[in-house]
């Protein structure tokens, strides 16, 4: 029950803002009070627009011109209620860095509601909640811009992700390693439910709530599971499959999440909670993008096995509902075949291989990655140049720009010979065009985000808009934007990305 009195009549500054959306009564809030606390966002002083995504607005069913209106800014900064919504913060738990962390929850995120078209709208950085623990409930401008741009960049790449509708900035001082300023990201997703939501009720032995939650997720997001003999085992298997598909896409594009705790794992297999993430520049399987991750638990090459470990935590939580260990194990084991299959399909596409997979394809992939790892070759540039080389006929002249990336030309030539043999008989113009559609020209490299952040800290938001346009269609050539597709500058390696956001 929301016991707060309604705002005084006639107080325009507090009047609800109509976003032109229809809100569903059957969203997360329908689960009942055991799952959340109702509360309003804490106002963000004197907000200003930093960024808006017309694409995310369209997904939500909202007119993008609203992202220019002051009343909408006030609403998405958390200063005015959104008409028809009952904001809440949800409770969850989780394993952080492999250790049970107990109760967590939306410590700085507030869910406004779910639209009838099935999209939830959430404000991140909107103040303290009962789950804030020692935190201030805020998010800083730097990390909010990173989340905004990366959400939209992932969507542009075709990788499942939560979306970002807007960033509202403020001069509110927020203390991190240094003093920064606060911001609120409005995020959009069909659901923000995490593995940790299930772990929470399982750890408390609250089977009734666990069942409510699982059945809510099945009904709204995995309706096919209802037909299965054991719907909860089917749910676990479906999540394992989606997670496998997601991880294959992360590995294929060179994305390192940085904080794959179970509370940062989406039950829908979406990329969620952008923090110290990084797209690889030079290819390094051992790359750790989170400076707080001293053990390298979340190093790039470990991500697929960490996801599996996280799925085990989810499986353990769902076990009381599944009721049979063998069925739970079988559901999880789907990951062991689904992930390598999805990764091989993705790498095959990156290499432009047509027709059924061949037995020695795997060796060809491994040899390519070994070559890249040996010289820390720029990952994105390698694949893009290779795509162009194939489009250009894959002869020695066409391959020269790829060859130039390697100091050990002999090793490259040996690999290229095998690759050309594998491509024999294929229409190379077609293969090259297909490769250009899966090997992006642009990814949100750390230094690109950093340039946009530095400008935004001076209240110039044009670089965010420019990058958003580029990253929304990252497979297009975008002539004239060569610098954004080029090698990172020397200073890029000195950007320190910690957990603090
Ligand atoms: P993360 O790993 O950043 O997704 O956050 C882990 C937990 O800490 C979640 O429960 C967050 O809601 C919470 N949290 C992170 N930063 C803050 C903050 N500044 N204020 C309150 N809670 C936070
Ligand atoms: Mg999180």
Coordinates of C-alpha atoms and ligand atoms in Angstrom, one line a residue:
X1 CA 0.0 0.0 0.0
X2 CA 1.2 3.5 -0.9
X3 CA 0.3 5.4 2.3
X4 CA 1.6 8.7 1.0
X5 CA -0.9 11.5 0.6
X6 CA -1.6 12.6 -2.9
X7 CA 0.2 15.8 -4.0
X8 CA -1.7 18.9 -3.2
X9 CA -4.2 19.9 -6.0
X10 CA -2.9 22.6 -8.3
X11 CA 0.8 22.0 -7.6
X12 CA 1.9 22.0 -11.2
X13 CA 5.5 21.2 -10.3
X14 CA 4.2 17.9 -8.8
X15 CA 1.4 17.0 -11.2
X16 CA 1.8 13.7 -12.9
X17 CA 3.3 13.8 -16.4
X18 CA 1.5 11.9 -19.2
X19 CA 4.0 10.0 -21.4
X20 CA 1.1 8.9 -23.7
X21 CA 1.6 5.3 -22.6
X22 CA -0.9 2.7 -21.4
X23 CA 0.3 1.0 -18.2
X24 CA -0.4 -2.6 -17.5
X25 CA -1.9 -3.8 -14.1
X26 CA -0.2 -7.2 -14.5
X27 CA 3.4 -6.2 -14.5
X28 CA 6.0 -6.9 -11.8
X29 CA 3.9 -4.9 -9.2
X30 CA 1.2 -7.6 -9.5
X31 CA 3.5 -10.0 -7.7
X32 CA 2.7 -8.3 -4.4
X33 CA 4.4 -6.5 -1.6
X34 CA 6.8 -9.3 -0.8
X35 CA 8.8 -8.6 -3.9
X36 CA 9.3 -4.8 -3.6
X37 CA 8.9 -1.6 -1.7
X38 CA 6.8 1.2 -3.2
X39 CA 8.5 4.5 -3.1
X40 CA 9.1 7.6 -5.2
X41 CA 12.4 8.6 -6.8
X42 CA 14.4 11.2 -5.0
X43 CA 14.3 14.5 -7.0
X44 CA 17.4 15.3 -9.0
X45 CA 18.2 19.0 -8.6
X46 CA 17.9 21.2 -11.8
X47 CA 18.0 18.4 -14.3
X48 CA 19.0 18.9 -18.0
X49 CA 18.8 16.6 -21.0
X50 CA 22.0 14.8 -21.7
X51 CA 20.9 12.2 -24.2
X52 CA 17.8 10.6 -25.7
X53 CA 17.2 7.6 -27.9
X54 CA 14.4 7.9 -30.5
X55 CA 14.7 4.1 -31.1
X56 CA 14.2 3.2 -27.5
X57 CA 11.3 5.7 -27.4
X58 CA 9.7 3.9 -30.4
X59 CA 10.2 0.5 -28.7
X60 CA 8.4 1.8 -25.6
X61 CA 5.7 3.3 -27.9
X62 CA 6.5 6.8 -26.8
X63 CA 6.6 9.8 -29.2
X64 CA 10.3 10.8 -29.5
X65 CA 9.4 14.5 -29.5
X66 CA 8.6 14.0 -25.8
X67 CA 12.3 13.7 -25.2
X68 CA 12.6 17.5 -25.8
X69 CA 9.9 18.5 -23.3
X70 CA 10.7 20.0 -19.9
X71 CA 7.8 18.2 -18.1
X72 CA 9.1 14.8 -19.5
X73 CA 12.6 15.7 -18.4
X74 CA 11.3 16.3 -14.9
X75 CA 9.5 12.9 -15.0
X76 CA 12.5 11.0 -16.3
X77 CA 14.8 12.7 -13.8
X78 CA 12.4 11.4 -11.0
X79 CA 11.1 14.9 -10.1
X80 CA 7.5 14.4 -11.2
X81 CA 5.4 11.3 -11.2
X82 CA 4.6 9.5 -14.4
X83 CA 0.8 9.4 -14.8
X84 CA -0.6 5.9 -14.3
X85 CA 2.5 4.4 -12.6
X86 CA 3.2 3.2 -9.0
X87 CA 7.0 3.3 -8.7
X88 CA 8.8 0.5 -6.7
X89 CA 12.2 -0.9 -5.9
X90 CA 12.5 -4.7 -6.1
X91 CA 14.3 -7.0 -3.7
X92 CA 16.8 -9.6 -4.9
X93 CA 20.0 -11.3 -3.7
X94 CA 23.0 -12.8 -5.4
X95 CA 26.4 -14.2 -5.7
X96 CA 29.1 -11.5 -6.1
X97 CA 32.5 -12.7 -7.3
X98 CA 31.6 -16.2 -6.5
X99 CA 30.5 -15.5 -2.9
X100 CA 27.0 -15.4 -1.6
X101 CA 26.2 -11.7 -0.9
X102 CA 22.8 -12.1 0.7
X103 CA 20.1 -9.5 0.2
X104 CA 20.8 -6.8 -2.4
X105 CA 18.0 -5.3 -4.5
X106 CA 17.3 -2.1 -6.5
X107 CA 19.6 0.1 -4.5
X108 CA 19.4 2.9 -6.9
X109 CA 16.9 1.9 -9.5
X110 CA 13.2 2.5 -9.4
X111 CA 10.7 0.7 -11.6
X112 CA 8.0 3.0 -12.8
X113 CA 5.8 0.4 -14.4
X114 CA 5.2 -1.9 -17.4
X115 CA 3.4 -0.7 -20.5
X116 CA 0.5 -2.7 -22.0
X117 CA 2.9 -3.5 -24.9
X118 CA 5.2 -5.3 -22.4
X119 CA 8.1 -2.9 -21.8
X120 CA 9.2 -1.9 -18.3
X121 CA 10.5 1.6 -17.7
X122 CA 13.0 2.0 -14.9
X123 CA 15.0 5.0 -13.5
X124 CA 18.6 4.2 -12.5
X125 CA 20.3 6.6 -10.2
X126 CA 17.1 8.0 -8.7
X127 CA 18.0 8.0 -5.1
X128 CA 18.2 5.7 -2.0
X129 CA 15.8 2.8 -1.5
X130 CA 15.5 0.3 1.3
X131 CA 18.1 -1.8 -0.6
X132 CA 20.8 0.8 -0.9
X133 CA 22.9 -0.6 1.9
X134 CA 25.9 1.8 2.1
X135 CA 25.3 3.4 -1.3
X136 CA 24.0 6.9 -2.0
X137 CA 21.4 5.7 -4.5
X138 CA 22.9 7.8 -7.3
X139 CA 24.7 7.1 -10.6
X140 CA 27.3 9.5 -12.0
X141 CA 27.2 11.2 -15.4
X142 CA 30.2 9.2 -16.6
X143 CA 28.7 5.8 -16.0
X144 CA 25.3 6.9 -17.1
X145 CA 26.6 8.0 -20.5
X146 CA 28.5 4.6 -20.8
X147 CA 25.3 2.7 -20.0
X148 CA 23.3 4.8 -22.4
X149 CA 25.7 4.5 -25.3
X150 CA 26.4 0.8 -24.8
X151 CA 22.8 -0.2 -24.5
X152 CA 22.0 1.4 -27.8
X153 CA 25.3 0.2 -29.3
X154 CA 24.5 -3.4 -28.3
X155 CA 21.0 -3.1 -29.8
X156 CA 22.6 -1.7 -33.0
X157 CA 24.8 -4.8 -33.1
X158 CA 21.8 -7.1 -32.7
X159 CA 22.8 -8.3 -29.2
X160 CA 20.1 -8.8 -26.7
X161 CA 20.2 -5.9 -24.2
X162 CA 18.2 -3.6 -21.9
X163 CA 17.7 -0.3 -23.7
X164 CA 18.3 3.3 -22.7
X165 CA 15.7 5.9 -23.3
X166 CA 17.4 8.9 -21.9
X167 CA 19.9 10.4 -19.6
X168 CA 19.1 13.4 -17.4
X169 CA 22.1 15.2 -15.9
X170 CA 22.4 17.5 -12.9
X171 CA 25.1 19.5 -11.2
X172 CA 24.4 17.5 -8.0
X173 CA 27.8 16.5 -6.6
X174 CA 28.3 12.7 -6.2
X175 CA 31.4 11.3 -4.5
X176 CA 33.2 8.4 -6.2
X177 CA 37.0 8.1 -6.4
X178 CA 36.8 11.9 -7.2
X179 CA 33.8 14.3 -7.1
X180 CA 31.5 13.8 -10.0
X181 CA 28.0 14.8 -10.8
X182 CA 24.8 12.8 -10.7
X183 CA 22.5 11.6 -13.6
X184 CA 19.5 9.4 -14.1
X185 CA 19.2 6.8 -16.9
X186 CA 15.7 5.8 -18.0
X187 CA 16.0 2.2 -19.0
X188 CA 13.6 0.0 -20.9
X189 CA 13.3 -3.8 -21.0
X190 CA 10.6 -6.4 -21.1
X191 CA 11.8 -7.3 -17.6
X192 CA 14.6 -6.4 -15.2
X193 CA 14.3 -9.7 -13.3
X194 CA 17.7 -11.2 -12.5
X195 CA 18.9 -14.7 -11.5
X196 CA 19.3 -13.1 -8.1
X197 CA 15.5 -12.5 -7.7
X198 CA 15.1 -16.3 -7.7
X199 CA 18.1 -16.9 -5.4
X200 CA 16.6 -14.4 -2.9
X201 CA 13.4 -16.4 -2.3
X202 CA 15.1 -19.8 -2.5
X203 CA 17.7 -18.7 0.1
X204 CA 14.8 -17.7 2.5
X205 CA 13.1 -21.0 1.9
X206 CA 10.1 -19.0 0.7
X207 CA 8.8 -21.5 -1.8
X208 CA 5.4 -19.8 -2.3
X209 CA 7.1 -16.6 -3.5
X210 CA 9.6 -18.5 -5.5
X211 CA 6.7 -20.2 -7.3
X212 CA 4.8 -17.0 -7.9
X213 CA 7.9 -15.4 -9.4
X214 CA 8.7 -18.4 -11.6
X215 CA 5.1 -18.6 -12.8
X216 CA 5.0 -14.9 -13.5
X217 CA 8.2 -15.2 -15.6
X218 CA 6.8 -18.2 -17.5
X219 CA 3.4 -16.6 -18.1
X220 CA 4.8 -13.3 -19.3
X221 CA 8.1 -14.2 -21.0
X222 CA 8.3 -18.0 -21.6
X223 CA 4.7 -19.1 -22.3
X224 CA 5.9 -22.2 -24.2
X225 CA 7.2 -23.6 -20.9
X226 CA 3.7 -24.0 -19.6
X227 CA 3.1 -26.9 -22.1
X228 CA 6.2 -28.8 -20.9
X229 CA 5.9 -31.8 -18.5
X230 CA 8.0 -29.9 -16.0
X231 CA 7.5 -26.2 -16.7
X232 CA 10.1 -25.1 -14.2
X233 CA 12.8 -27.4 -15.7
X234 CA 11.7 -26.0 -19.1
X235 CA 12.2 -22.5 -17.8
X236 CA 15.7 -23.3 -16.6
X237 CA 16.5 -24.9 -20.0
X238 CA 15.1 -21.9 -21.9
X239 CA 17.2 -19.5 -19.8
X240 CA 20.3 -21.6 -20.3
X241 CA 19.7 -21.5 -24.0
X242 CA 19.2 -17.7 -24.1
X243 CA 22.2 -17.2 -21.9
X244 CA 24.3 -19.5 -24.2
X245 CA 23.2 -17.4 -27.2
X246 CA 24.0 -14.2 -25.5
X247 CA 27.5 -15.3 -24.4
X248 CA 28.3 -16.5 -27.9
X249 CA 27.4 -13.0 -29.2
X250 CA 29.6 -11.3 -26.5
X251 CA 32.6 -13.5 -27.3
X252 CA 32.1 -13.1 -31.0
X253 CA 32.0 -9.3 -30.9
X254 CA 34.7 -9.0 -28.2
X255 CA 32.5 -7.7 -25.4
X256 CA 33.7 -8.0 -21.8
X257 CA 30.9 -7.3 -19.2
X258 CA 33.2 -7.0 -16.2
X259 CA 30.8 -7.8 -13.3
X260 CA 29.0 -11.1 -14.1
X261 CA 27.5 -11.5 -10.6
X262 CA 24.3 -13.5 -10.5
X263 CA 22.4 -10.2 -9.7
X264 CA 23.6 -8.9 -13.0
X265 CA 22.3 -11.8 -15.0
X266 CA 19.0 -11.2 -16.8
X267 CA 16.4 -13.9 -16.7
X268 CA 15.6 -13.0 -20.3
X269 CA 19.2 -13.4 -21.5
X270 CA 19.7 -9.7 -22.0
X271 CA 22.9 -7.8 -21.4
X272 CA 22.2 -5.8 -18.2
X273 CA 23.9 -3.5 -15.8
X274 CA 26.6 -1.8 -17.8
X275 CA 29.5 -0.9 -15.5
X276 CA 33.2 -1.4 -16.2
X277 CA 32.4 -3.2 -19.5
X278 CA 34.8 -3.0 -22.4
X279 CA 35.0 -3.9 -26.0
X280 CA 38.4 -5.4 -26.6
X281 CA 40.8 -3.3 -28.6
X282 CA 43.8 -5.7 -29.1
X283 CA 42.6 -9.3 -28.7
X284 CA 43.6 -10.7 -25.3
X285 CA 41.6 -13.7 -24.0
X286 CA 42.9 -12.9 -20.4
X287 CA 41.7 -9.3 -20.6
X288 CA 40.2 -8.0 -17.3
X289 CA 38.2 -4.8 -17.8
X290 CA 37.3 -4.3 -14.1
X291 CA 40.1 -3.0 -12.1
X292 CA 38.4 -4.2 -8.9
X293 CA 38.5 -7.8 -10.3
X294 CA 41.9 -8.7 -8.9
X295 CA 41.5 -12.4 -9.4
X296 CA 40.4 -12.0 -13.0
X297 CA 37.2 -14.0 -12.3
X298 CA 35.4 -12.1 -15.1
X299 CA 38.3 -12.0 -17.6
X300 CA 37.1 -12.1 -21.2
X301 CA 37.8 -15.8 -21.9
X302 CA 36.2 -16.9 -18.6
X303 CA 32.8 -15.3 -19.4
X304 CA 31.2 -18.4 -20.9
X305 CA 32.1 -20.6 -17.9
X306 CA 31.1 -17.9 -15.4
X307 CA 27.7 -17.8 -17.1
X308 CA 27.4 -21.5 -16.7
X309 CA 28.3 -21.2 -13.0
X310 CA 25.7 -18.5 -12.7
X311 CA 23.1 -20.8 -14.3
X312 CA 24.0 -23.4 -11.7
X313 CA 23.0 -20.9 -9.0
X314 CA 19.8 -20.3 -10.8
X315 CA 19.2 -24.1 -11.1
X316 CA 19.9 -24.5 -7.4
X317 CA 17.3 -21.8 -6.7
X318 CA 14.7 -23.4 -8.9
X319 CA 15.3 -26.9 -7.7
X320 CA 12.5 -26.9 -5.1
X321 CA 10.1 -26.2 -7.9
X322 CA 11.6 -28.6 -10.4
X323 CA 11.6 -31.2 -7.7
X324 CA 14.1 -33.5 -9.4
X325 CA 17.9 -33.1 -9.5
X326 CA 18.3 -35.1 -12.7
X327 CA 15.8 -32.9 -14.6
X328 CA 17.5 -29.8 -13.3
X329 CA 20.9 -31.1 -14.3
X330 CA 19.7 -32.0 -17.8
X331 CA 18.2 -28.6 -18.2
X332 CA 21.5 -26.9 -17.3
X333 CA 23.6 -29.2 -19.5
X334 CA 21.9 -27.8 -22.5
X335 CA 24.3 -24.9 -22.1
X336 CA 27.3 -27.3 -22.8
X337 CA 26.1 -27.9 -26.3
X338 CA 24.2 -24.7 -27.0
X339 CA 27.1 -22.4 -26.2
X340 CA 29.8 -24.0 -28.4
X341 CA 27.2 -24.4 -31.2
X342 CA 26.2 -20.8 -31.0
X343 CA 29.8 -19.6 -30.8
X344 CA 30.9 -21.8 -33.8
X345 CA 27.9 -20.5 -35.8
X346 CA 28.9 -16.9 -34.9
X347 CA 32.6 -17.4 -35.8
X348 CA 31.6 -19.2 -39.0
X349 CA 29.5 -16.2 -40.0
X350 CA 32.4 -13.8 -39.1
X351 CA 34.6 -15.8 -41.5
X352 CA 31.9 -15.9 -44.1
X353 CA 31.7 -19.7 -44.3
X354 CA 28.7 -20.9 -46.2
X355 CA 27.1 -24.3 -46.2
X356 CA 27.1 -26.9 -43.4
X357 CA 29.9 -26.7 -40.7
X358 CA 32.9 -28.8 -41.5
X359 CA 34.9 -30.9 -39.0
X360 CA 38.0 -28.8 -39.2
X361 CA 36.2 -25.4 -39.0
X362 CA 36.9 -25.4 -35.3
X363 CA 40.6 -25.7 -35.9
X364 CA 40.4 -22.8 -38.3
X365 CA 38.7 -20.6 -35.7
X366 CA 41.1 -21.6 -33.0
X367 CA 44.1 -20.8 -35.3
X368 CA 42.6 -17.4 -36.1
X369 CA 42.1 -16.5 -32.4
X370 CA 45.6 -17.9 -31.6
X371 CA 47.1 -15.6 -34.2
X372 CA 45.2 -12.6 -32.9
X373 CA 46.0 -13.4 -29.2
X374 CA 49.7 -13.9 -30.1
X375 CA 50.1 -10.3 -31.4
X376 CA 47.2 -8.6 -29.5
X377 CA 45.9 -7.7 -32.9
X378 CA 43.0 -5.2 -32.9
X379 CA 39.9 -7.4 -32.8
X380 CA 37.4 -5.3 -34.6
X381 CA 39.8 -4.0 -37.2
X382 CA 40.9 -7.6 -38.0
X383 CA 37.4 -8.8 -38.8
X384 CA 36.4 -5.7 -40.7
X385 CA 39.5 -5.8 -42.9
X386 CA 39.1 -9.5 -43.4
X387 CA 35.5 -8.9 -44.6
X388 CA 36.7 -6.3 -47.0
X389 CA 39.5 -8.6 -48.3
X390 CA 37.0 -11.4 -49.0
X391 CA 34.6 -9.0 -50.7
X392 CA 37.6 -7.9 -52.8
X393 CA 38.4 -11.5 -53.9
X394 CA 40.7 -12.7 -51.1
X395 CA 43.7 -12.7 -53.3
X396 CA 47.1 -11.6 -52.0
X397 CA 46.4 -7.9 -52.9
X398 CA 43.0 -7.9 -51.2
X399 CA 44.5 -9.6 -48.1
X400 CA 47.4 -7.2 -47.8
X401 CA 45.6 -4.8 -45.3
X402 CA 44.9 -7.8 -43.1
X403 CA 48.4 -9.1 -43.4
X404 CA 49.7 -5.7 -42.4
X405 CA 48.2 -6.2 -39.0
X406 CA 50.7 -8.9 -38.2
X407 CA 54.4 -8.8 -37.4
X408 CA 54.6 -12.6 -38.1
X409 CA 53.7 -12.6 -41.7
X410 CA 54.6 -16.2 -42.2
X411 CA 52.1 -17.3 -39.5
X412 CA 49.4 -15.1 -41.1
X413 CA 50.2 -16.4 -44.6
X414 CA 49.9 -20.0 -43.4
X415 CA 46.5 -19.3 -41.8
X416 CA 45.3 -17.3 -44.8
X417 CA 46.2 -20.3 -47.1
X418 CA 43.9 -22.6 -45.0
X419 CA 41.2 -20.0 -44.9
X420 CA 41.3 -19.5 -48.7
X421 CA 41.1 -23.3 -49.2
X422 CA 38.0 -23.3 -46.9
X423 CA 36.4 -20.5 -49.0
X424 CA 37.1 -22.3 -52.3
X425 CA 33.9 -22.6 -54.4
X426 CA 32.1 -19.8 -52.6
X427 CA 30.9 -16.6 -54.2
X428 CA 33.4 -14.3 -52.5
X429 CA 31.5 -11.0 -53.2
X430 CA 28.5 -12.5 -51.5
X431 CA 30.6 -14.0 -48.6
X432 CA 32.3 -10.6 -48.1
X433 CA 28.9 -8.8 -48.1
X434 CA 27.6 -11.2 -45.5
X435 CA 30.8 -10.7 -43.4
X436 CA 30.4 -6.9 -43.5
X437 CA 26.9 -7.4 -42.0
X438 CA 28.2 -9.3 -39.0
X439 CA 31.6 -7.8 -38.4
X440 CA 31.0 -4.2 -37.2
X441 CA 33.0 -1.2 -38.3
X442 CA 32.2 0.6 -35.0
X443 CA 32.1 -0.6 -31.4
X444 CA 31.9 1.6 -28.3
X445 CA 35.6 1.5 -27.5
X446 CA 36.5 2.9 -24.2
X447 CA 38.2 5.9 -25.6
X448 CA 35.2 6.8 -27.7
X449 CA 33.0 6.8 -24.7
X450 CA 35.6 8.7 -22.7
X451 CA 35.7 11.5 -25.3
X452 CA 31.9 11.8 -25.2
X453 CA 32.1 11.9 -21.4
X454 CA 34.7 14.6 -21.2
X455 CA 32.7 16.8 -23.5
X456 CA 29.5 16.1 -21.6
X457 CA 31.2 17.1 -18.4
X458 CA 31.7 20.5 -20.1
X459 CA 28.0 20.4 -21.0
X460 CA 28.6 19.7 -24.7
X461 CA 26.4 16.7 -25.5
X462 CA 27.0 16.7 -29.2
X463 CA 29.5 13.9 -29.1
X464 CA 27.0 11.5 -27.5
X465 CA 24.5 12.2 -30.3
X466 CA 27.2 11.7 -32.9
X467 CA 28.3 8.3 -31.4
X468 CA 24.6 7.2 -30.9
X469 CA 24.0 7.7 -34.7
X470 CA 27.1 5.8 -35.6
X471 CA 26.7 2.9 -33.1
X472 CA 23.0 2.5 -34.0
X473 CA 24.1 1.2 -37.4
X474 CA 27.6 -0.1 -36.7
X475 CA 27.8 -2.3 -39.8
X476 CA 27.4 0.6 -42.1
X477 CA 30.5 2.3 -43.5
X478 CA 29.6 5.9 -42.4
X479 CA 32.1 7.5 -44.7
X480 CA 34.0 10.4 -43.1
X481 CA 34.1 8.7 -39.7
X482 CA 37.3 6.9 -40.2
X483 CA 38.8 8.0 -36.8
X484 CA 36.0 6.2 -34.9
X485 CA 36.9 3.0 -36.7
X486 CA 40.6 3.3 -36.2
X487 CA 43.0 1.9 -33.7
X488 CA 42.7 3.4 -30.2
X489 CA 45.1 6.2 -29.3
X490 CA 47.9 5.5 -26.9
X491 CA 46.1 7.2 -24.0
X492 CA 43.2 4.7 -24.3
X493 CA 45.1 2.1 -22.3
X494 CA 45.4 4.5 -19.3
X495 CA 41.6 4.8 -18.9
X496 CA 40.8 3.1 -15.5
X497 CA 37.4 1.6 -15.3
X498 CA 36.5 0.4 -11.8
X499 CA 33.3 -0.9 -10.4
X500 CA 32.5 2.6 -9.1
X501 CA 29.6 4.0 -11.0
Ligands
LIG1 P1 26.1 -3.6 -9.4 O1 27.1 -4.7 -9.3 O2 26.7 -2.3 -9.7 O3 25.0 -3.9 -10.4 O4 25.4 -3.4 -7.9 C1 25.3 -4.3 -6.9 C2 24.3 -3.9 -5.9 O5 24.7 -2.7 -5.3 C3 22.9 -3.7 -6.4 O6 22.0 -4.1 -5.4 C4 22.8 -2.2 -6.6 O7 21.5 -1.7 -6.5 C5 23.7 -1.7 -5.4 N1 24.3 -0.4 -5.7 C6 25.3 -0.1 -6.6 N2 25.7 1.2 -6.5 C7 24.8 1.8 -5.6 C8 24.7 3.1 -5.2 N3 25.4 4.1 -5.6 N4 23.7 3.3 -4.2 C9 22.9 2.3 -3.8 N5 23.0 1.1 -4.2 C10 24.0 0.8 -5.1
LIG2 MG1 23.6 -4.7 -10.7

